[in-house]
PDB file of C-alpha atoms and ligand atoms in Angstrom:
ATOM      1  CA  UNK A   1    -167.641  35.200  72.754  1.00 92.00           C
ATOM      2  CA  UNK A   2    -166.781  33.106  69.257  1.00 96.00           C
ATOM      3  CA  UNK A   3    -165.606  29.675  69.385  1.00 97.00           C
ATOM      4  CA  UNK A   4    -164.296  27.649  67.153  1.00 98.00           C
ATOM      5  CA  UNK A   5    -165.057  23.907  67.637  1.00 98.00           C
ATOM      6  CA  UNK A   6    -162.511  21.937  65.246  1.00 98.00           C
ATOM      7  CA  UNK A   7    -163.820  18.212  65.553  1.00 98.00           C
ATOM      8  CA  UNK A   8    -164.438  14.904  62.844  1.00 97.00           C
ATOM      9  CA  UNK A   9    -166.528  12.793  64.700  1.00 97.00           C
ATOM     10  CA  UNK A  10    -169.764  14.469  64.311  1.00 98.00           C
ATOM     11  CA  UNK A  11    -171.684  13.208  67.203  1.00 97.00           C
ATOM     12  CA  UNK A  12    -169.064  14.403  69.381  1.00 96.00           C
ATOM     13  CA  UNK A  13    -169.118  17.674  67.800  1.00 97.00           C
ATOM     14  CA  UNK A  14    -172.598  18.389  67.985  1.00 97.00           C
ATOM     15  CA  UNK A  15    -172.727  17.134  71.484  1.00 97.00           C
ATOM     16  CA  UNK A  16    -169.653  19.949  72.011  1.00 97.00           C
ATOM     17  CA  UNK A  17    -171.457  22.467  69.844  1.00 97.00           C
ATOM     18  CA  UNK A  18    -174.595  21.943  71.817  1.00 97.00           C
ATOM     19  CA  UNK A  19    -173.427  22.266  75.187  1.00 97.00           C
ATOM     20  CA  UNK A  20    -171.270  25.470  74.125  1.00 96.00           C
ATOM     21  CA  UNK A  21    -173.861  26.949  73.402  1.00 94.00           C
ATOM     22  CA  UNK A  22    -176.294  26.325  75.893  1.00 93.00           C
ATOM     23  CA  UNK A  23    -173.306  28.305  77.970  1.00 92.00           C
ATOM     24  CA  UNK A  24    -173.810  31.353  76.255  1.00 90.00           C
ATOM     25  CA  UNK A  25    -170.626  30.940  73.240  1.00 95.00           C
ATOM     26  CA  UNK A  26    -171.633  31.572  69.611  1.00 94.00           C
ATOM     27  CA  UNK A  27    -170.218  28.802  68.197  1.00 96.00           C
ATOM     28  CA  UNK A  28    -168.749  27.557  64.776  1.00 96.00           C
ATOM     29  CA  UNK A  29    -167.166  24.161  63.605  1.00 97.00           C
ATOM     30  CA  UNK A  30    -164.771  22.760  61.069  1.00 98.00           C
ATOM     31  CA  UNK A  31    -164.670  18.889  60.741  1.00 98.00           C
ATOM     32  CA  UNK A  32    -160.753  18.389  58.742  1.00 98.00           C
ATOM     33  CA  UNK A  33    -157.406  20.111  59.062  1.00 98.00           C
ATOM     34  CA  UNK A  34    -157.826  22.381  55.745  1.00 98.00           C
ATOM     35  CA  UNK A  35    -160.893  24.211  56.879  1.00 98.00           C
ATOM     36  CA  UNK A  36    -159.769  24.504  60.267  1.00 98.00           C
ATOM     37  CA  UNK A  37    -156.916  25.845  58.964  1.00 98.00           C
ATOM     38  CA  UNK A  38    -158.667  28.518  56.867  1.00 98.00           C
ATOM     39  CA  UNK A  39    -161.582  29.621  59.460  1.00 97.00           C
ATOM     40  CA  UNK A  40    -158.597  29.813  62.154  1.00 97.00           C
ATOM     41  CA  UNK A  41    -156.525  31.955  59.982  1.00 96.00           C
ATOM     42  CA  UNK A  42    -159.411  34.598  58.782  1.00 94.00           C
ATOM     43  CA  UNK A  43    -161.617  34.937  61.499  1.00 93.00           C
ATOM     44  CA  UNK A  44    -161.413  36.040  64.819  1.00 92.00           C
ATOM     45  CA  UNK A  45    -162.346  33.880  67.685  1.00 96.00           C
ATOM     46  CA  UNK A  46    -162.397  34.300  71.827  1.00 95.00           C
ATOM     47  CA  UNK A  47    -160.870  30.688  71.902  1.00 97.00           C
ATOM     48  CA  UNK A  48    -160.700  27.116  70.007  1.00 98.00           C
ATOM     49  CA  UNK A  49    -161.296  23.700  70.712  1.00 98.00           C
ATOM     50  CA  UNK A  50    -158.908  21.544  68.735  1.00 98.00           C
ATOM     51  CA  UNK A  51    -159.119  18.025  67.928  1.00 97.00           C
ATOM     52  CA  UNK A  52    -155.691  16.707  67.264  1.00 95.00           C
ATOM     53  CA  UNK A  53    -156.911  13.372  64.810  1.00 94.00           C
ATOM     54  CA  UNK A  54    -158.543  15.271  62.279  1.00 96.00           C
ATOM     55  CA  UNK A  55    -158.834  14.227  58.465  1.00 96.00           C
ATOM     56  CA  UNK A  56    -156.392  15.416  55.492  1.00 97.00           C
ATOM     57  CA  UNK A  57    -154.283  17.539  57.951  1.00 97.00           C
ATOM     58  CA  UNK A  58    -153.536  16.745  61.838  1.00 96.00           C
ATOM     59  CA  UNK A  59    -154.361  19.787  64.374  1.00 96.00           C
ATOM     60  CA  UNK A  60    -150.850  19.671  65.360  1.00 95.00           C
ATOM     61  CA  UNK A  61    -149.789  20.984  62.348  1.00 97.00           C
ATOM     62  CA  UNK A  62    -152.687  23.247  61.971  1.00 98.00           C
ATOM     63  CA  UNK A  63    -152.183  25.289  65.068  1.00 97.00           C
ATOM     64  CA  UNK A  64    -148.359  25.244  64.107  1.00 96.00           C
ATOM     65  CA  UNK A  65    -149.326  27.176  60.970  1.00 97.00           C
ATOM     66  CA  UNK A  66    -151.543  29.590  62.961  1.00 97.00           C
ATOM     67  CA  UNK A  67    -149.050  30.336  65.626  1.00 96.00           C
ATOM     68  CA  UNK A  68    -146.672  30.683  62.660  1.00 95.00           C
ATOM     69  CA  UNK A  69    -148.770  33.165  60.861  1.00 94.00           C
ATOM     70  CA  UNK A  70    -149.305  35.006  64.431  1.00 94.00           C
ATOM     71  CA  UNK A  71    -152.922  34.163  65.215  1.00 94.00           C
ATOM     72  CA  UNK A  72    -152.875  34.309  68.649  1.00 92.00           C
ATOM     73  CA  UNK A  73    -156.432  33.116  69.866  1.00 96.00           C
ATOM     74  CA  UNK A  74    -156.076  30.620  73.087  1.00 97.00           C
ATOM     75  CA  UNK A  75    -156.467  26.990  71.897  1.00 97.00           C
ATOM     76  CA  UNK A  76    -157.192  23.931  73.948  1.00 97.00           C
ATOM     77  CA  UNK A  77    -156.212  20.805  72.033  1.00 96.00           C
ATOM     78  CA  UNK A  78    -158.425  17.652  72.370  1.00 95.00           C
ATOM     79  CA  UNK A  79    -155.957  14.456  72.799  1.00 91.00           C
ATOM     80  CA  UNK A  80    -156.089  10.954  72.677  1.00 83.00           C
ATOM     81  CA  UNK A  81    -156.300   8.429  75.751  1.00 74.00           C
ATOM     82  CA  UNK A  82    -152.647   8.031  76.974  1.00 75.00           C
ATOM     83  CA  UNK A  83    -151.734   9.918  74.016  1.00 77.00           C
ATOM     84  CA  UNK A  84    -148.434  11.975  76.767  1.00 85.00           C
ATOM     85  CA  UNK A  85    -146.258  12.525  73.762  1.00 88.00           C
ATOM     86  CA  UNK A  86    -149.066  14.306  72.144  1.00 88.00           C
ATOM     87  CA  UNK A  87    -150.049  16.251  74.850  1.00 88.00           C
ATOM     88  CA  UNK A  88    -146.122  17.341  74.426  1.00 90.00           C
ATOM     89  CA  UNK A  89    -146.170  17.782  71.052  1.00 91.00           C
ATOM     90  CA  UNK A  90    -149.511  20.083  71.386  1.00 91.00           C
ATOM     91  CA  UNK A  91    -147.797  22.622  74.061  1.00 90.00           C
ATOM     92  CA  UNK A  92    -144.635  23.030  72.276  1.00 92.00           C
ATOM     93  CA  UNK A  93    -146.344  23.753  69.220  1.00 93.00           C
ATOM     94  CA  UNK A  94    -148.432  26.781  70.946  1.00 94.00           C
ATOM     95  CA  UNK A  95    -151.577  25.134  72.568  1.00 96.00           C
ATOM     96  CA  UNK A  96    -152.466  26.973  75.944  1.00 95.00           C
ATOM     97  CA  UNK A  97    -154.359  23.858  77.389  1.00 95.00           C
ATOM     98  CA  UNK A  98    -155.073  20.140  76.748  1.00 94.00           C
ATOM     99  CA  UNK A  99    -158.134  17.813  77.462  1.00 94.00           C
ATOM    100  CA  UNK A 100    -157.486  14.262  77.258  1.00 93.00           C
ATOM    101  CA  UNK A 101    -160.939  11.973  75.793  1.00 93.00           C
ATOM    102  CA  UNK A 102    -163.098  11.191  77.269  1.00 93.00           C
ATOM    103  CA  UNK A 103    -163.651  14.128  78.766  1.00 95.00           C
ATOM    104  CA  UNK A 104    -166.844  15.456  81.228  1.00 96.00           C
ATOM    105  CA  UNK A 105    -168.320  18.561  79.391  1.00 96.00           C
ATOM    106  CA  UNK A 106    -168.324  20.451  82.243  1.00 96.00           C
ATOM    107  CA  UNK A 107    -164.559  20.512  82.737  1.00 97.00           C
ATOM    108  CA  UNK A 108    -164.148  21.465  78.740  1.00 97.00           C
ATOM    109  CA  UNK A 109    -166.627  24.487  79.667  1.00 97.00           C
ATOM    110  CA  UNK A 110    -164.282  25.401  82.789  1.00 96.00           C
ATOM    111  CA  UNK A 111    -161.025  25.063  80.638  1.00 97.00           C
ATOM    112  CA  UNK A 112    -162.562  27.398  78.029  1.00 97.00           C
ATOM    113  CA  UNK A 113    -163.874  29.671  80.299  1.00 95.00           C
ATOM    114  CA  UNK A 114    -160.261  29.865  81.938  1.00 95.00           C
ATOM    115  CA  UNK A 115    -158.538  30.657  78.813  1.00 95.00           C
ATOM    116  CA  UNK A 116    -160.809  32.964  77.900  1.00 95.00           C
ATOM    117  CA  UNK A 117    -160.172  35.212  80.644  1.00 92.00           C
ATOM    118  CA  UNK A 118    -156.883  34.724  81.220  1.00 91.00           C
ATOM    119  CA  UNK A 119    -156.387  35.732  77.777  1.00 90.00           C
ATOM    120  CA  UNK A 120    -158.041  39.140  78.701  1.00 87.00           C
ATOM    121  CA  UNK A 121    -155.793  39.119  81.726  1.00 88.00           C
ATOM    122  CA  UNK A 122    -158.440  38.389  84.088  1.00 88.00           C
ATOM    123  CA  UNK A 123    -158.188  36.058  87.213  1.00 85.00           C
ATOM    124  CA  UNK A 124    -161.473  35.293  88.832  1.00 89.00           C
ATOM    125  CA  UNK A 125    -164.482  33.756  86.874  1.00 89.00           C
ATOM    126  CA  UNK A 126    -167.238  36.445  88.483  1.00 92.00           C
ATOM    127  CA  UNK A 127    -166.479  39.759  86.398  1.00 93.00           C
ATOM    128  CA  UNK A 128    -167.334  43.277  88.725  1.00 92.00           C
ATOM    129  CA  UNK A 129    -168.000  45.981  87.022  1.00 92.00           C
ATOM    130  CA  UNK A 130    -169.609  49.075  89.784  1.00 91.00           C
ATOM    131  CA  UNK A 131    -172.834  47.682  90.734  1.00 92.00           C
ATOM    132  CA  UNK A 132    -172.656  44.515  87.902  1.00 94.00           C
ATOM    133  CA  UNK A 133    -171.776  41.232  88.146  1.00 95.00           C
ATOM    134  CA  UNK A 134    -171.591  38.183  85.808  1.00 95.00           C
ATOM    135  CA  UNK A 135    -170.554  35.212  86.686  1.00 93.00           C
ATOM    136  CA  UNK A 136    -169.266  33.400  84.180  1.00 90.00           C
ATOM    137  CA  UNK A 137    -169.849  29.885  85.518  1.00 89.00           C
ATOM    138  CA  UNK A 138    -173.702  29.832  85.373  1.00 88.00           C
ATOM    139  CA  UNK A 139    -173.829  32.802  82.646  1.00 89.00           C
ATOM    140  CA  UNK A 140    -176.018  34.902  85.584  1.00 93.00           C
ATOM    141  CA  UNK A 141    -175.904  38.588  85.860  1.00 96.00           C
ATOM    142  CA  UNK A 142    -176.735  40.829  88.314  1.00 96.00           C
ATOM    143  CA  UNK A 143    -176.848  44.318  89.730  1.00 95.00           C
ATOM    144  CA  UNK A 144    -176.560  45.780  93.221  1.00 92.00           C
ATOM    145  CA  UNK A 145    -177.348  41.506  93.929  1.00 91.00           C
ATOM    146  CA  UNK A 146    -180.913  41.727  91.529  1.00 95.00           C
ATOM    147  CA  UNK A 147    -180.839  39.514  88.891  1.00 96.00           C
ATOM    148  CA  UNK A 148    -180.474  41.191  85.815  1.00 96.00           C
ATOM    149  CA  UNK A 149    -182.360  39.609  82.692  1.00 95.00           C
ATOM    150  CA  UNK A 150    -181.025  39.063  79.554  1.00 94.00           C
ATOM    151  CA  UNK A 151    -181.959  37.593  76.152  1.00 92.00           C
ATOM    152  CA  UNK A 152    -178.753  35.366  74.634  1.00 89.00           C
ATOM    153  CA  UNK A 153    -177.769  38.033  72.073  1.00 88.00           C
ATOM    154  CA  UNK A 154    -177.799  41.307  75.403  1.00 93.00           C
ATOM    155  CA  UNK A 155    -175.794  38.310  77.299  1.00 93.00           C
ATOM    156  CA  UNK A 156    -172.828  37.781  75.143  1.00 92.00           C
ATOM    157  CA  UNK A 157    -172.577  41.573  74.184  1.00 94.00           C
ATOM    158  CA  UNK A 158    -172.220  42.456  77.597  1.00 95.00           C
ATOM    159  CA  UNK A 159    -170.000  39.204  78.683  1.00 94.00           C
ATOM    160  CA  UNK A 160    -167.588  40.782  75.623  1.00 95.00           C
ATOM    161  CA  UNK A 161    -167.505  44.369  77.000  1.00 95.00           C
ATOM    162  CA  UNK A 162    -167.126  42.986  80.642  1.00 94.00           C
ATOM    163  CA  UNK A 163    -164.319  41.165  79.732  1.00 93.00           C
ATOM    164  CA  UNK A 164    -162.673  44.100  78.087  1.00 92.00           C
ATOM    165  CA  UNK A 165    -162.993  46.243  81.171  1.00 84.00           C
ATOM    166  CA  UNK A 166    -162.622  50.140  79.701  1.00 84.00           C
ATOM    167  CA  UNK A 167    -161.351  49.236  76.406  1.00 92.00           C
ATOM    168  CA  UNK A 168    -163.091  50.898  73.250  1.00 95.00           C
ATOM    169  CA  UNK A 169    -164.782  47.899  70.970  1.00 95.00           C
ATOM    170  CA  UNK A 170    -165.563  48.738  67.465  1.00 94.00           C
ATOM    171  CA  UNK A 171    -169.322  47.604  65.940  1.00 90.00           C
ATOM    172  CA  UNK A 172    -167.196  45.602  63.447  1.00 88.00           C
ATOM    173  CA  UNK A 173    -165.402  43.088  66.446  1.00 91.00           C
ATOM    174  CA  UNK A 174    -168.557  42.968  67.904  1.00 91.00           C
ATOM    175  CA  UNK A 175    -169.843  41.813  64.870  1.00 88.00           C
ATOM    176  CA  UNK A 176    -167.245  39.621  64.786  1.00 87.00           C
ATOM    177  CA  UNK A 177    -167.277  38.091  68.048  1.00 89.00           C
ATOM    178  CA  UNK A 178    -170.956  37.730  68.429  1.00 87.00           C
ATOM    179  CA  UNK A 179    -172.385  35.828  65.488  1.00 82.00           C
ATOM    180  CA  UNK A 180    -171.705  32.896  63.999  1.00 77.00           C
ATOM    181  CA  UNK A 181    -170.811  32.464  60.316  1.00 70.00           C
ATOM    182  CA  UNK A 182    -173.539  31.793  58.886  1.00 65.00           C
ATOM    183  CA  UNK A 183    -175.341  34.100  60.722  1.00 66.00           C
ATOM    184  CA  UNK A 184    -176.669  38.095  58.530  1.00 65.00           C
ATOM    185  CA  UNK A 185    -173.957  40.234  59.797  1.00 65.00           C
ATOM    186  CA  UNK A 186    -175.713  43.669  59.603  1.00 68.00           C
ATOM    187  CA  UNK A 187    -173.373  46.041  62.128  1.00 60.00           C
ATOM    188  CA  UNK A 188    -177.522  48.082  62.591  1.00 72.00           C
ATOM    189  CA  UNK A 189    -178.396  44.970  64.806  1.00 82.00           C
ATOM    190  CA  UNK A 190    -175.407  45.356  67.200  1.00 87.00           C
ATOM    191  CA  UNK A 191    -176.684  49.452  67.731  1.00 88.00           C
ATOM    192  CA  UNK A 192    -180.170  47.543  68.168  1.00 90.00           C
ATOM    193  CA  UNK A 193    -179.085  45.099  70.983  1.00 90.00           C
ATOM    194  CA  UNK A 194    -176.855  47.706  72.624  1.00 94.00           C
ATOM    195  CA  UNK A 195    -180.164  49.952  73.133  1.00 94.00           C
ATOM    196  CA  UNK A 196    -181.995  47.180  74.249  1.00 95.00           C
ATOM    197  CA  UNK A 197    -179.077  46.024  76.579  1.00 95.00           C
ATOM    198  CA  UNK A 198    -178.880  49.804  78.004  1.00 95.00           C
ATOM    199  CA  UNK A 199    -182.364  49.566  78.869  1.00 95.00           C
ATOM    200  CA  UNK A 200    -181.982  47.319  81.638  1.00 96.00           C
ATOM    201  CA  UNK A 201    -178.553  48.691  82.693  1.00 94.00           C
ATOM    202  CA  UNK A 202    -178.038  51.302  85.150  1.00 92.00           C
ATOM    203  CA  UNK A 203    -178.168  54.848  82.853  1.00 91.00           C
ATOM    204  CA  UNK A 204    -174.408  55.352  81.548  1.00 90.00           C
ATOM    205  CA  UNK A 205    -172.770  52.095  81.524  1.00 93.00           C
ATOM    206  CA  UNK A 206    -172.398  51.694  78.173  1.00 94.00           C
ATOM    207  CA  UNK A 207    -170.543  54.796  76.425  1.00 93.00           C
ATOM    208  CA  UNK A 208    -170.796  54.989  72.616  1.00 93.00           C
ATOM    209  CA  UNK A 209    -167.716  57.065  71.090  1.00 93.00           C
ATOM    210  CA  UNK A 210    -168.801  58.122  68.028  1.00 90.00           C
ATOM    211  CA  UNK A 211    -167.353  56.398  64.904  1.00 88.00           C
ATOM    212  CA  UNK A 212    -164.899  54.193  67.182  1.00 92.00           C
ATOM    213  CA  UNK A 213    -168.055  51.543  69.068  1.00 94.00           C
ATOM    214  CA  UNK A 214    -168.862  51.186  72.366  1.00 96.00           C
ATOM    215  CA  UNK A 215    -167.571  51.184  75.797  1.00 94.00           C
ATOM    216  CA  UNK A 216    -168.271  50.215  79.169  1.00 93.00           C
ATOM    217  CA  UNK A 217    -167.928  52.995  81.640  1.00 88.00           C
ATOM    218  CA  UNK A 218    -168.985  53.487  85.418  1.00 78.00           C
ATOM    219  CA  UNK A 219    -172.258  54.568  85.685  1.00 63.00           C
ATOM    220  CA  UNK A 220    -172.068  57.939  87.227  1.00 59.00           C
TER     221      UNK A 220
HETATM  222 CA1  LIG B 301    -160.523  12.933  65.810  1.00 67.15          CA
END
C-alpha cells in the first residue's frame, strides 16, 4: 500500500514517515500545497495523510482540487488543536477522516488502516483468504495458524492482493502501489517477488492471467 504523507514541519514528518513505514506502507511525502497538489493528482495512492497548515497553498484547498478533478484516494486531514471549524471545513470539502494534533501514532496507524479497507469495502482488520490470514494490525501473516514469513517487499504485495479479494491487478498498479517514487520501477521485479512470494504460499494462490497481472485465487 502507497501513502502519501503531505506535512511542513519536518520532524513531524519524518517521525510520520518513519513509523508508516515500520507498519509495512511504502511511503512518500510532499512538504507545501503545490507539490501535494501535483503528486496527489498524478499518482496513485492507497490513502493520504493531509496536513491542513501547509506553505504556499492550504490542504483545504488542495484536496478540494483533487476531489474536483475526481481523485478519489481516502484522505485523513491533520487539524489544528481546537481547530472545530476546520475539522468542518475538511469533511465538506471531501476528507474521509480527521486527526486533531497532537496525535498518538498509533491511532493515525488505526485511522489509516480503517480507511484503507473500508475503501476496498472491507470491514474487519484480519483479512481471510482459505487457509491465509493477515492481520493488518501487527502486519502478521499466517496459514492454517503457522506463521508465514515474509520479507517487506512479499508483505505489501500480498497485503495489496488480499485486500482486492478476486480482482485481477495489473504489474503496472502493482508497480504503482508498491514503491515509492524514487524508488527503479522495473515491472521484472514485481514477476520476481511474486515467485518468491508463491514459494511460501500454498501451490495456486496466486493466479497469473497472462498479459492482464496477477490474481489471488483459492488454492485448490
Ligand atoms: Ca502545518
Amino acid at each position: 500500500m502507497k501513502l502519501l504523507l503531505v506535512e511542513d514541519d519536518a520532524t513531524l514528518r519524518a517521525a510520520l514517515r518513519s513509523a508508516l513505514e515500520q507498519a509495512g506502507y511504502v511511503v512518500d511525502t510532499a512538504a507545501n500545497g503545490p507539490d501535494a497538489l501535483h503528486r496527489g493528482a498524478t499518482e496513485s495512492f492507497d490513502a493520504v495523510v493531509l496536513d491542513l497548515g501547509l506553505p504556499l497553498l492550504d490542504g483545504l484547498s488542495v484536496l478540494k482540487r483533487w476531489r474536483e478533478d475526481g481523485r478519489l484516494m481516502p484522505v485523513l486531514v491533520l487539524t489544528a488543536r481546537d481547530g472545530w471549524a476546520e475539522k468542518v471545513a475538511g469533511i465538506d470539502a471531501g476528507a474521509d477522516d480527521y486527526l486533531t494534533k497532537p496525535f498518538h501514532t498509533e491511532e493515525l496507524l488505526a485511522r489509516v488502516r480503517a480507511l484503507i479497507r473500508r475503501a476496498q469495502g472491507l470491514a474487519s482488520p484480519l483479512l481471510q483468504h482459505g487457509p491465509l490470514t493477515l492481520d493488518t494490525r501487527s502486519s502478521r501473516v499466517t496459514c492454517q495458524g503457522q506463521p508465514v514469513v515474509l520479507t517487506g517487499h512479499e508483505f505489501r504485495l500480498l497485503a495489496y492482493l488480499m485486500h482486492r479479494p478476486g480482482q485481477v491487478v495489473s504489474r503496472t498498479e502493482l508497480t504503482e502501489h508498491l514503491y515509492a517514487q524514487d524508488f527503479d520501477r522495473d515491472s521484472n521485479t514485481i514477476e520476481v517477488f511474486v515467485g518468491r512470494l508463491r514459494r511460501k504460499l500454498p501451490p495456486g494462490t496466486i493466479d497469473t492471467l497472462r498479459g492482464l497481472g496477477y490474481r489471488l485465487a483459492l488454492p485448490p
